[in-house]
Short mmCIF file of C-alpha atoms in Angstrom, two decimals:
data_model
loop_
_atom_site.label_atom_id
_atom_site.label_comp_id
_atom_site.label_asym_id
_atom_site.label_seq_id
_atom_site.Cartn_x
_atom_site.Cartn_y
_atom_site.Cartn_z
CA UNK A 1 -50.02 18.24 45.59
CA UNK A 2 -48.41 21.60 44.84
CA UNK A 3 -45.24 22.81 43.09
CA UNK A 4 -43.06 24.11 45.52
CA UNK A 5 -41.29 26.63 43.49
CA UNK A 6 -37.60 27.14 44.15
CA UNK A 7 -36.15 31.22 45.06
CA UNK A 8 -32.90 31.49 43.37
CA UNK A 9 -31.58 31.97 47.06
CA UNK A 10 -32.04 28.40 47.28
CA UNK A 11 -30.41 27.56 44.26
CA UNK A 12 -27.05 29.81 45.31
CA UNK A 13 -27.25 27.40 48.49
CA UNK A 14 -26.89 24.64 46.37
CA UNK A 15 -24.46 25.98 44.19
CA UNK A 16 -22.31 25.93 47.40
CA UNK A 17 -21.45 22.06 46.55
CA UNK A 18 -19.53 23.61 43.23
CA UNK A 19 -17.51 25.86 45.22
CA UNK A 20 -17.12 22.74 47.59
CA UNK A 21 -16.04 20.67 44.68
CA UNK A 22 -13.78 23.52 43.34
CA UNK A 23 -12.01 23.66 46.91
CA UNK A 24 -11.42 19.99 46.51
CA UNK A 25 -9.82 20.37 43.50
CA UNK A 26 -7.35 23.05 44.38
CA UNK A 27 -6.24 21.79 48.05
CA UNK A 28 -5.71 18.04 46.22
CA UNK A 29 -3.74 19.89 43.10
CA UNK A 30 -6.69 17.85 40.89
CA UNK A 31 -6.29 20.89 38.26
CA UNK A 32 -10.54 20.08 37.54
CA UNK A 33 -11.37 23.29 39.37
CA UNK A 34 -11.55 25.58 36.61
CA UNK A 35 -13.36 23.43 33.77
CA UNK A 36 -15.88 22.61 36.76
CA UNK A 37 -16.38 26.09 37.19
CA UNK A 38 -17.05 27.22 33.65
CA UNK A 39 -19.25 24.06 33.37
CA UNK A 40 -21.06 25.41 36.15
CA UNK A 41 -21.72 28.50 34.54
CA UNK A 42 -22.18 27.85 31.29
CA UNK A 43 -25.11 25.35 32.63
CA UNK A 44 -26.65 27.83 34.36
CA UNK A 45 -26.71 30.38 31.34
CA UNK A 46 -27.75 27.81 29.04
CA UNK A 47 -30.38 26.39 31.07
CA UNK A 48 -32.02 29.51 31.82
CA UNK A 49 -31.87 31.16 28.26
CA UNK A 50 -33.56 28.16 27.32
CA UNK A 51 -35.95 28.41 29.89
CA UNK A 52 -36.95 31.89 28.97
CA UNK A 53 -36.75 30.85 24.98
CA UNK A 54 -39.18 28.15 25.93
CA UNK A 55 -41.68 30.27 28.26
CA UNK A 56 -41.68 32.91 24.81
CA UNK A 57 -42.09 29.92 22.08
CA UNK A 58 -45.25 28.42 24.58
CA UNK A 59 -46.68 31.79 24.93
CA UNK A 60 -46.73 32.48 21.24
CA UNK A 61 -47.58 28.86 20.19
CA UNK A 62 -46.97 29.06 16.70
CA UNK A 63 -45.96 25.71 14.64
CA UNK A 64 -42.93 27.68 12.75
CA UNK A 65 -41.64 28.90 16.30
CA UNK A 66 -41.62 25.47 17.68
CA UNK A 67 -40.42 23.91 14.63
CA UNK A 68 -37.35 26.81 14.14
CA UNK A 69 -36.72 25.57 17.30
CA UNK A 70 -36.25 22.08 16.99
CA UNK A 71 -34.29 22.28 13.79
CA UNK A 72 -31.55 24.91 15.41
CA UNK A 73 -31.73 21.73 18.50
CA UNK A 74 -31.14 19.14 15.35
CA UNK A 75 -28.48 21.07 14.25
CA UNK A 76 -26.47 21.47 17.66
CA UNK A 77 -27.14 18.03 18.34
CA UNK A 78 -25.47 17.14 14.54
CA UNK A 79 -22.14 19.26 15.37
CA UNK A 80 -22.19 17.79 19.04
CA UNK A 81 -22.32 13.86 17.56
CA UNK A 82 -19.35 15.09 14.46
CA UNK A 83 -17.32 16.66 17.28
CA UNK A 84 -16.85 13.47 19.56
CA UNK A 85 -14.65 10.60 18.16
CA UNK A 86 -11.21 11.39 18.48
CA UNK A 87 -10.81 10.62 14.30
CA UNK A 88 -13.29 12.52 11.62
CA UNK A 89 -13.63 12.58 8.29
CA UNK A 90 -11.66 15.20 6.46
CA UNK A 91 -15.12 16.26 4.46
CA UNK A 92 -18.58 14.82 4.28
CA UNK A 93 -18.42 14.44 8.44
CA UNK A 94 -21.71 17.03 9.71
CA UNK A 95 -23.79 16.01 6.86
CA UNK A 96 -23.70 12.30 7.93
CA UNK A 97 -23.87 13.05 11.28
CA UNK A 98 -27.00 15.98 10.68
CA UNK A 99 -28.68 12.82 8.44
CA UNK A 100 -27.71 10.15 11.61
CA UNK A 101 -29.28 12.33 14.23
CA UNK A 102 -32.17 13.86 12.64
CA UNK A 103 -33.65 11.29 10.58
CA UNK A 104 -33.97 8.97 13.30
CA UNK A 105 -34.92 11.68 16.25
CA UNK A 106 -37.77 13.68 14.38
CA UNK A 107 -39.38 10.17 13.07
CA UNK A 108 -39.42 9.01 16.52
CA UNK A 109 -40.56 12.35 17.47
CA UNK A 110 -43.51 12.01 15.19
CA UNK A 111 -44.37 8.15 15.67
CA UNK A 112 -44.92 9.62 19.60
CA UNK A 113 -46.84 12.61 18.56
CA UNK A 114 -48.81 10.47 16.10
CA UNK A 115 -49.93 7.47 18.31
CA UNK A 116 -49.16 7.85 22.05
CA UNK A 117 -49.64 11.42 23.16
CA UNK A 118 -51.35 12.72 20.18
CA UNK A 119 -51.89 16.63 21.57
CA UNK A 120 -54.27 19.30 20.00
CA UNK A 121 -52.59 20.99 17.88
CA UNK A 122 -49.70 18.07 17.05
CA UNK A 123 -47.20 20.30 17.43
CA UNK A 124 -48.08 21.76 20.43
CA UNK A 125 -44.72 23.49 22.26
CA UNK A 126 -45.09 21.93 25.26
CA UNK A 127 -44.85 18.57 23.86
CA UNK A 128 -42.63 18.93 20.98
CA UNK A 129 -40.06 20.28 22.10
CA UNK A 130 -39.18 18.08 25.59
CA UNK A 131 -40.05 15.15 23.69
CA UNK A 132 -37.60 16.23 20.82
CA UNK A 133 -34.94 17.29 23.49
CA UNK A 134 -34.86 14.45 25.33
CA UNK A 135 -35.04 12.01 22.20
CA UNK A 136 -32.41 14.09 20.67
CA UNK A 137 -30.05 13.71 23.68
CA UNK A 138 -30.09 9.62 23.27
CA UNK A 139 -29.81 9.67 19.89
CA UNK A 140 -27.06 12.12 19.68
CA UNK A 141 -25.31 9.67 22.29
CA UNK A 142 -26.10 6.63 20.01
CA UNK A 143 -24.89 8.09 16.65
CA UNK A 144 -21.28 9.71 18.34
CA UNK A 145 -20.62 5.98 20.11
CA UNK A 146 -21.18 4.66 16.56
CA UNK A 147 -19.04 6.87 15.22
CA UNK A 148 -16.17 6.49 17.27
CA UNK A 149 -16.51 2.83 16.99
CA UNK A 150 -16.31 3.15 13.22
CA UNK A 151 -13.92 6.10 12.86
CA UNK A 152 -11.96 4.76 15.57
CA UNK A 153 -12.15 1.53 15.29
CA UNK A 154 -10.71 1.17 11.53
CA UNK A 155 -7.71 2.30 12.36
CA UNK A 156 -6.77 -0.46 14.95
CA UNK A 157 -8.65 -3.27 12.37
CA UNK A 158 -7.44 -2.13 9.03
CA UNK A 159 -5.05 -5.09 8.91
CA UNK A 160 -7.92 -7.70 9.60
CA UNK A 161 -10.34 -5.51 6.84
CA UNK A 162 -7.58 -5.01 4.62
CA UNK A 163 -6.99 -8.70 4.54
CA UNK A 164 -10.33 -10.08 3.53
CA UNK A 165 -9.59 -7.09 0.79
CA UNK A 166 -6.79 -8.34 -0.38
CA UNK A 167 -8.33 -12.20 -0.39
CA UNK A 168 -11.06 -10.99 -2.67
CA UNK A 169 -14.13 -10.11 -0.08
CA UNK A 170 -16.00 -7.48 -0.97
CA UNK A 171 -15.60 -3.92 1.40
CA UNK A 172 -19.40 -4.85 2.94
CA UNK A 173 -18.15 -8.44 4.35
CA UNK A 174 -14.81 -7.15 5.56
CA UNK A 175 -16.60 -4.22 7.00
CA UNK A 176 -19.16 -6.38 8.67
CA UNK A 177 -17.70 -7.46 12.50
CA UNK A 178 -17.06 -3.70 12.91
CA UNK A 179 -20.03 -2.41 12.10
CA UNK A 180 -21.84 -5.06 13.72
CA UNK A 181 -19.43 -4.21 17.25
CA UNK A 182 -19.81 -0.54 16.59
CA UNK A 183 -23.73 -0.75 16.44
CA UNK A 184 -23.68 -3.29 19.45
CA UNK A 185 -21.83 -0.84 21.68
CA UNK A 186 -24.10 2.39 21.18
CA UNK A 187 -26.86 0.36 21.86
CA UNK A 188 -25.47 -0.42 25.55
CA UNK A 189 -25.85 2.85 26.94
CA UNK A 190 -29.82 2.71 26.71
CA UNK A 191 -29.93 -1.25 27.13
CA UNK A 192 -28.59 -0.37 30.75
CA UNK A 193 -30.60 2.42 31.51
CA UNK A 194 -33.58 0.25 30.49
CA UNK A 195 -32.59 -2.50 33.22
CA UNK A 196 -31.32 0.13 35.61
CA UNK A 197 -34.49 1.89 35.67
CA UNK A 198 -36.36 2.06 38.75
CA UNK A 199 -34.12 -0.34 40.43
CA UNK A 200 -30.53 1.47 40.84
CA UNK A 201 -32.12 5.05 39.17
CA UNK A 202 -35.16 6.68 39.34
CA UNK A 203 -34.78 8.45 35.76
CA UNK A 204 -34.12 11.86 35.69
CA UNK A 205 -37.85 12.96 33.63
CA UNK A 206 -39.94 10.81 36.38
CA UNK A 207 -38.05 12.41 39.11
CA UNK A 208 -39.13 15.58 37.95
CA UNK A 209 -42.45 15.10 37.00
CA UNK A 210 -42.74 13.55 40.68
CA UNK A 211 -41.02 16.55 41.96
CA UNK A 212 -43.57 18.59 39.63
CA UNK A 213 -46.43 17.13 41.43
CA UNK A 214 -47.21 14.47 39.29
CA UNK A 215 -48.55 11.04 40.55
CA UNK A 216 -45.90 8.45 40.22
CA UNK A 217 -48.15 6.11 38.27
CA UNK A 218 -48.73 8.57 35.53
CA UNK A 219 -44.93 9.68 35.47
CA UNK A 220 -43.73 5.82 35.28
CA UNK A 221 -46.03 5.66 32.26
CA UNK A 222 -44.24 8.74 30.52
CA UNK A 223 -41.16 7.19 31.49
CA UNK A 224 -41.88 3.84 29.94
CA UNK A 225 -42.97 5.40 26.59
CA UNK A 226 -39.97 7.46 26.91
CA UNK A 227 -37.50 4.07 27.01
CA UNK A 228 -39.59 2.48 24.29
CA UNK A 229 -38.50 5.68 22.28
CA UNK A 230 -35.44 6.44 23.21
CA UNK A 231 -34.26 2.78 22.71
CA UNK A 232 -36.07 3.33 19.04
CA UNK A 233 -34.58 6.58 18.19
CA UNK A 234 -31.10 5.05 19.60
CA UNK A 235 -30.97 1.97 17.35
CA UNK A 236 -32.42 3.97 14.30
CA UNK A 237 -29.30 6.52 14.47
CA UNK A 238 -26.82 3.62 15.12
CA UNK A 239 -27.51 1.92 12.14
CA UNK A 240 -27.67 4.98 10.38
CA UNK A 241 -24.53 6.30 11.25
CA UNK A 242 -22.53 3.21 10.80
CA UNK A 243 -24.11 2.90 7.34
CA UNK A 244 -23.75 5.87 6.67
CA UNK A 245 -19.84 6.37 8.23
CA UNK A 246 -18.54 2.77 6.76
CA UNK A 247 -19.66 4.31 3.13
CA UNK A 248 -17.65 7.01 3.57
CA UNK A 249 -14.50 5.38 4.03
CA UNK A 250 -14.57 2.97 0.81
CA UNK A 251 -15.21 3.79 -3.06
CA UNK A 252 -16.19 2.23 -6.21
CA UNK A 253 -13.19 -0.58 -6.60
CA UNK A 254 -14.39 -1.42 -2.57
CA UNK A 255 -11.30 -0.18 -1.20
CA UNK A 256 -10.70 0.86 2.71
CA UNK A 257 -10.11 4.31 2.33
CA UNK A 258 -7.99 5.48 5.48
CA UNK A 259 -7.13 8.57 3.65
CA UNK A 260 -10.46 10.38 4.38
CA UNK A 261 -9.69 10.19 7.87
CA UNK A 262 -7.73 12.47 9.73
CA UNK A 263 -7.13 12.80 13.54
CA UNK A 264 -7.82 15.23 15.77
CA UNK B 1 -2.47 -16.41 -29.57
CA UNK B 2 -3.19 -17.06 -26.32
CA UNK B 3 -0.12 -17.19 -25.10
CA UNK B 4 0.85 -14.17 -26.76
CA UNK B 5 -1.08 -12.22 -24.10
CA UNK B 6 0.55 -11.08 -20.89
CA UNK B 7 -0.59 -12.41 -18.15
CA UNK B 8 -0.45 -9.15 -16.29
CA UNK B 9 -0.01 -5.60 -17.80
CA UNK B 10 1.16 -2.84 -16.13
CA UNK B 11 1.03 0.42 -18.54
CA UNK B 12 2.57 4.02 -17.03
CA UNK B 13 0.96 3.06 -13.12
CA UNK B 14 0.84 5.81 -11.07
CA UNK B 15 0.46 6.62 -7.01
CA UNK B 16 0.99 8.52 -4.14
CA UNK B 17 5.02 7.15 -3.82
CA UNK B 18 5.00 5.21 -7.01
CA UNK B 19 5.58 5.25 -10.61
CA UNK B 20 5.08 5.99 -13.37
CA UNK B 21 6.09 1.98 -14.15
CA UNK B 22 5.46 0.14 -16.96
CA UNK B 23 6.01 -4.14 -16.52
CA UNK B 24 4.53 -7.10 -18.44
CA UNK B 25 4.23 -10.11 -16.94
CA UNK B 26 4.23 -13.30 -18.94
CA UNK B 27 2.33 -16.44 -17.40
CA UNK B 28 3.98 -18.37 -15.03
CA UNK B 29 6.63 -15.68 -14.69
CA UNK B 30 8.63 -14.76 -11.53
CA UNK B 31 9.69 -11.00 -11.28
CA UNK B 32 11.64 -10.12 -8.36
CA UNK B 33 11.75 -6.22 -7.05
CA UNK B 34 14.35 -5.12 -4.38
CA UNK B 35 15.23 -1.97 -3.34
CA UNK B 36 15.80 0.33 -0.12
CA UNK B 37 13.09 0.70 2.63
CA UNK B 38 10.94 3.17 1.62
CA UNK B 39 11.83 2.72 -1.97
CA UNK B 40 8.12 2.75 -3.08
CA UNK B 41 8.14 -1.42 -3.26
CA UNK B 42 5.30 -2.39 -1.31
CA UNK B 43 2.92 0.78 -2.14
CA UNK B 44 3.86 -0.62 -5.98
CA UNK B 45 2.14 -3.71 -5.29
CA UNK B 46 -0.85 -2.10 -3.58
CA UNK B 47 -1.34 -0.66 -6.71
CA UNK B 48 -1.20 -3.74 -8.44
CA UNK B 49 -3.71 -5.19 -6.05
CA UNK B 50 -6.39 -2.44 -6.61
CA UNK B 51 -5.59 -1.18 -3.09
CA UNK B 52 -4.80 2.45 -3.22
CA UNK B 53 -6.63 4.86 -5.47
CA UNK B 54 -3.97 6.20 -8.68
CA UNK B 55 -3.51 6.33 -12.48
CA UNK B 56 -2.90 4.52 -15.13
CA UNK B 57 -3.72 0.86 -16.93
CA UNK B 58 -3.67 -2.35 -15.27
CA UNK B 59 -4.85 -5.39 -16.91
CA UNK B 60 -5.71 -9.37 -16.43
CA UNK B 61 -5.11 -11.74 -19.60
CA UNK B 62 -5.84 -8.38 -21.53
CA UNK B 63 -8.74 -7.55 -19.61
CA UNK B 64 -8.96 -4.14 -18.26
CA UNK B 65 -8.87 -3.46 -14.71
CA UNK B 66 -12.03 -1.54 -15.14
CA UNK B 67 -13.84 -4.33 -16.50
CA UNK B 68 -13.68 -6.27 -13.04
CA UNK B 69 -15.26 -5.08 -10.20
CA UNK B 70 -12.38 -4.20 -6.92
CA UNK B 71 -12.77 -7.72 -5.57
CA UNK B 72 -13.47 -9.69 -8.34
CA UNK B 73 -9.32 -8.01 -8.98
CA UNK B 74 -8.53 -8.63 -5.95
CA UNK B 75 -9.12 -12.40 -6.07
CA UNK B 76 -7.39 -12.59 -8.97
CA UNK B 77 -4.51 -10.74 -8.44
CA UNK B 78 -3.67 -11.10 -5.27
CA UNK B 79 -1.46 -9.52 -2.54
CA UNK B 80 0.47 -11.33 0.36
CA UNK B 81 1.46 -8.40 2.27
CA UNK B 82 4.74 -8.49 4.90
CA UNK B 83 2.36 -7.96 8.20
CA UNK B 84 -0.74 -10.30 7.85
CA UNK B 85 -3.86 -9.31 9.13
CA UNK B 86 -6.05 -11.58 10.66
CA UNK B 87 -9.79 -11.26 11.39
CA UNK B 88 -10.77 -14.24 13.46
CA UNK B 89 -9.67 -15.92 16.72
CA UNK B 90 -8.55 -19.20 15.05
CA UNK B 91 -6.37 -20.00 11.95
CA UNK B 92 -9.14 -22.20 10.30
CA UNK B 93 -12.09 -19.70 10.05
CA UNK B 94 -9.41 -17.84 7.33
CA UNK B 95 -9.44 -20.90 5.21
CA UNK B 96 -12.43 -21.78 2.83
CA UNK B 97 -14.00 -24.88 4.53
CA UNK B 98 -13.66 -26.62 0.70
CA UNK B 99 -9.91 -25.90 1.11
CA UNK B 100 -9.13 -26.99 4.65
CA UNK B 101 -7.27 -30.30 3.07
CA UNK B 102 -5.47 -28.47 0.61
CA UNK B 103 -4.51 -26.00 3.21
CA UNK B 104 -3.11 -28.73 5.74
CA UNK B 105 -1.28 -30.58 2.95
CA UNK B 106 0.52 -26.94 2.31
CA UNK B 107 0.75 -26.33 5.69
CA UNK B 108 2.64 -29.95 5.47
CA UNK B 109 4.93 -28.80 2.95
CA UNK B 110 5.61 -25.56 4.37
CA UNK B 111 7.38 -27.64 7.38
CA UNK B 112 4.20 -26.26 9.60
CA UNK B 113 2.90 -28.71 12.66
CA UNK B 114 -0.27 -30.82 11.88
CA UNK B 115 -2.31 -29.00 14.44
CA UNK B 116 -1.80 -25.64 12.70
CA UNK B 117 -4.84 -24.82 11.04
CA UNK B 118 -6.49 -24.81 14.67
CA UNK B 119 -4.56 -23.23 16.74
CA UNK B 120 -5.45 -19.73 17.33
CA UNK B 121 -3.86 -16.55 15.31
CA UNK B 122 -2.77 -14.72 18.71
CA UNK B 123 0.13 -17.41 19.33
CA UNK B 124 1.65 -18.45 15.84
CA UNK B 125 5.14 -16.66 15.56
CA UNK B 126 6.24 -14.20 12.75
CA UNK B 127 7.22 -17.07 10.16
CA UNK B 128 4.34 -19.69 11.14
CA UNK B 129 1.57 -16.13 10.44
CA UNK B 130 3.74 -15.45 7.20
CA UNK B 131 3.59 -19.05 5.83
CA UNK B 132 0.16 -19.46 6.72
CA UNK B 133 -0.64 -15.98 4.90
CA UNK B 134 0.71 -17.15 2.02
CA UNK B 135 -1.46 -20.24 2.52
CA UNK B 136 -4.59 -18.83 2.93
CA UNK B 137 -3.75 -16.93 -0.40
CA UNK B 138 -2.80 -20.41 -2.53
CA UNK B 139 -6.13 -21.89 -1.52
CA UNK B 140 -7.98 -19.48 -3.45
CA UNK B 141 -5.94 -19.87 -7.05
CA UNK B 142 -4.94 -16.38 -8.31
CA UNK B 143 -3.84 -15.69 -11.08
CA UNK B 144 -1.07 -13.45 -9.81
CA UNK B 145 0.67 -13.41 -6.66
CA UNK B 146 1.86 -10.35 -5.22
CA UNK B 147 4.52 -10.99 -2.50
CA UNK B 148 6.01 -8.56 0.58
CA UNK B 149 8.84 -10.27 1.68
CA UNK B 150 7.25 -13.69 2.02
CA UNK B 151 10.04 -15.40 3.62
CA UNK B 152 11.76 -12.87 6.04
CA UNK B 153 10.93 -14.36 8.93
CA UNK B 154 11.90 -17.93 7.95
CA UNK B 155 14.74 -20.16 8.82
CA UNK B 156 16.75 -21.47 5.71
CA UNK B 157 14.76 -25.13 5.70
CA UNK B 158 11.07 -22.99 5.58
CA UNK B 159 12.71 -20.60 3.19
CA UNK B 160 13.60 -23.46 1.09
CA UNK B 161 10.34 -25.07 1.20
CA UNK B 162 8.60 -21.52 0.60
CA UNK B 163 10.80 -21.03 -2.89
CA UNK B 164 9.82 -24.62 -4.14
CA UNK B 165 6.32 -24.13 -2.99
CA UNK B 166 6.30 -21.03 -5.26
CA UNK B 167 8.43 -22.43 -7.98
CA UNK B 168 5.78 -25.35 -8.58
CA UNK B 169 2.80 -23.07 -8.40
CA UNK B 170 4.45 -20.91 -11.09
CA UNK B 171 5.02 -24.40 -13.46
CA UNK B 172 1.40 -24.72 -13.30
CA UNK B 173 1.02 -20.36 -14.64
CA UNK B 174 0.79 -18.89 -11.51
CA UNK B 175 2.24 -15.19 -12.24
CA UNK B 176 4.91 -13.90 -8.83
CA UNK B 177 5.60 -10.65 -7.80
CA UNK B 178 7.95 -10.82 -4.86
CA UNK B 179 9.33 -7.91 -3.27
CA UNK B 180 12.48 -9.15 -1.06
CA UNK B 181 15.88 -7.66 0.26
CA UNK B 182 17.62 -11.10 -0.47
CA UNK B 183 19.80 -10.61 -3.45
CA UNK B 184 20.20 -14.63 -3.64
CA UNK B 185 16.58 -15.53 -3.16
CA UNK B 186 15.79 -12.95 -6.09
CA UNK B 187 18.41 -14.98 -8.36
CA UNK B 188 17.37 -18.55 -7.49
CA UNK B 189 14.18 -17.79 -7.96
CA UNK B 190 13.16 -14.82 -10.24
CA UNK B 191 13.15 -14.68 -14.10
CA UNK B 192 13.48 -11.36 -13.93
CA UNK B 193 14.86 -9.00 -10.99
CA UNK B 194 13.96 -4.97 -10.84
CA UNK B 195 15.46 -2.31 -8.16
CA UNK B 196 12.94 -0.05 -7.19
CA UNK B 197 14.26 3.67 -6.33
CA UNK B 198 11.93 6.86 -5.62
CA UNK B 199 9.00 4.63 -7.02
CA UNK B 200 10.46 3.43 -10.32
CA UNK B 201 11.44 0.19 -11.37
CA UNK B 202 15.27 -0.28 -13.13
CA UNK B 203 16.42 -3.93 -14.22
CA UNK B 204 18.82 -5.29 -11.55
CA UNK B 205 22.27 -6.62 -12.20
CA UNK B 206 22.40 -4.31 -15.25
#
């Protein structure tokens, strides 16, 4: 089985469904037209400065190429996970969110590199940087639901947390059921794509390694090692990010420390 | 010697809203603060609970507020704010399971129903949540309470009960705090009565 490579004639075809979309969106008065449209584009340009970026980094195949790479990814992915709860800290907010996404990402990263794929030279482009995209991705999701369920969260609980306070508990217990809730809920996202997978989805790497020309069997196998890391990398940067995030907002007498939030 | 101690001394406390204030508190004594809304009253007694970050000395029986860590404070000097918070479904999983008969024979006193400590938190009213917030605070023996308007909600019979409640507890040492906007309830049952304006603290009555 063959590639069959796409003309960019067939992607404008395709592209026809935005316009369709767009049309939608103006006859109904649904006022989504022009973010769509800028989406759109901005996909597009992203996508395929990436894809020449990439073609250059695999050509050269140098480590400090493929690792400048990943770090500018790490950082992106840090701002991206700092920007998305609708409360942030007033200082202190990337560099818990750079040590919540990183930390977790590039050890998971390296556990893969290290005992499933292992590739000639380790850091090889071609699987670094996919398998650091892709893992970044999930864990940037994980660490910015755990965020907003700390960030946000305290807010609408301070009287329960300022209670046990005020009874004598120290900030860690009357911390404790949010924390818990807020790591609980950025661990659904992955939990259903786990039992989704295959059943309601074919997930989005296997289809295109099928597409690619790959033999199912061998893309389900990337795909389970993918799950197995992405749920990894996912838990890793909750926790971290709720530790990390709950710290923030207390100080040595174990106070709740609203103050170094602000909104929005 | 002992005695000669304050229970609880403020010295030149200062916060965002509040102070500076100086107070001593002798054990067993009742102090009454009242004042206009937004006077500074209840931010004072965050301060005095080790709640919000400021300046100046608190301390316990002559001990130093730095010599305590936040909670162990906390526990001992201990806030009853006007809004209770509430962290679990039911009444009795905010009561130490060691206290749940002392709780029910306040509860008793407090004119609350038997069934009380079980019901859950989501339908109590705004004087059964403020009795049983004060409550949950008398099980665990501080040394000082700090009260928001502790009876504001209450009909005169639970008001009643309330100021006994808190009379007797202050026989046995307890030290009181009570912020309230009832000029009576401040001279039945404080030793002492304060107006708080623009965060400082002037005798009342003067």
């Amino acid at each position: 089985m063959g590639v069959i490579a796409l003309h960019p004639s067939d992607l404008a075809v395709a592209s026809l469904l935005i316009l369709g979309d767009a049309l939608i969106s103006l006859v109904f008065r649904l006022r989504f037209h022009r973010s769509l449209i800028v989406a759109a584009a901005r996909m597009v340009v992203q996508l395929v400065a990436i894809g020449f970026v990439l073609r250059f980094v695999f050509a050269v195949g140098q480590t400090w190429l493929t690792l400048t790479l990943i770090v500018a990814m790490v950082l992106v992915a840090a701002r991206e996970a700092a920007a998305r709860p609708s409360r942030r800290l007033r200082r202190g907010g990337f560099i818990i969110s750079l040590a919540s996404v990183a930390t977790p990402a590039l050890l998971t990263c390296l556990f893969a590199l290290l005992t499933a794929i292992r590739p000639h030279p380790l850091l090889s482009p071609q699987y670094a940087i996919p398998l650091a995209g892709i893992i970044l991705g999930n864990v940037l999701n994980a660490a910015s639901i755990a965020f907003s369920g700390v960030f946000d969260g305290v807010g609408a609980n301070a009287a329960a947390i300022e209670a046990r306070l005020m009874l004598g508990d120290s900030y860690r217990t009357a911390i404790a059921d949010l924390s818990r809730d807020a790591i609980r809920r950025s661990m659904i996202p992955i939990v259903n794509q786990m039992s989704a997978a295959g059943v309601v989805t074919l997930p989005g790497i296997m289809t295109g390694q099928i597409l690619a020309g790959l033999d199912p069997m061998e893309a389900v196998k990337y795909q389970i090692l993918l799950m197995f890391l992405l749920a990894g990398g996912s838990c890793l940067a909750s926790v971290a990010a709720v530790s990390l995030a709950t710290a923030r907002l207390t100080d040595p007498r174990g106070r709740l420390r609203l103050d170094r939030l602000a909104d929005r | 010697m002992c005695n000669e101690t304050p229970l609880l001394s403020v010295d030149d406390l200062r916060g965002p809203g509040v102070g500076p204030v100086s107070l001593t508190l002798a054990i067993g004594e009742r102090v009454a603060i009242m004042g206009a809304s937004g006077a500074g009253k209840s931010l004072f007694l965050r301060q005095l609970a080790d709640l919000d970050p400021g300046e100046g000395s608190l301390a316990l029986r002559g001990e130093r507020r730095e010599a305590l860590a936040g909670p162990a404070w906390r526990r001992r000097v201990m806030l009853v704010p006007a809004q209770s918070g509430w962290w679990a479904p039911t009444v009795d999983i905010h009561v130490d399971p060691s206290e749940k008969a002392h709780a029910a024979t306040l509860a008793h006193r407090l004119r609350l129903p038997d069934d009380i400590l079980t019901r859950e938190v989501r339908v109590l009213s705004t004087g059964e949540r403020q009795r049983l917030a004060l409550i949950r605070a008398l099980t665990r023996s501080p040394d000082v309470l700090l009260l928001d308007e502790p009876t504001s909600g209450l009909d005169p019979d639970a008001m009643a009960a309330v100021e006994n409640l808190l009379m007797e507890y202050s026989r046995e040492g307890t030290g009181i705090v009570m912020v309230t906007h009832d000029a009576g309830q401040a001279r039945r049952v404080a030793n002492r009565s304060f107006v708080m304006e623009k965060g400082r603290l002037a005798p009342a009555w003067a």
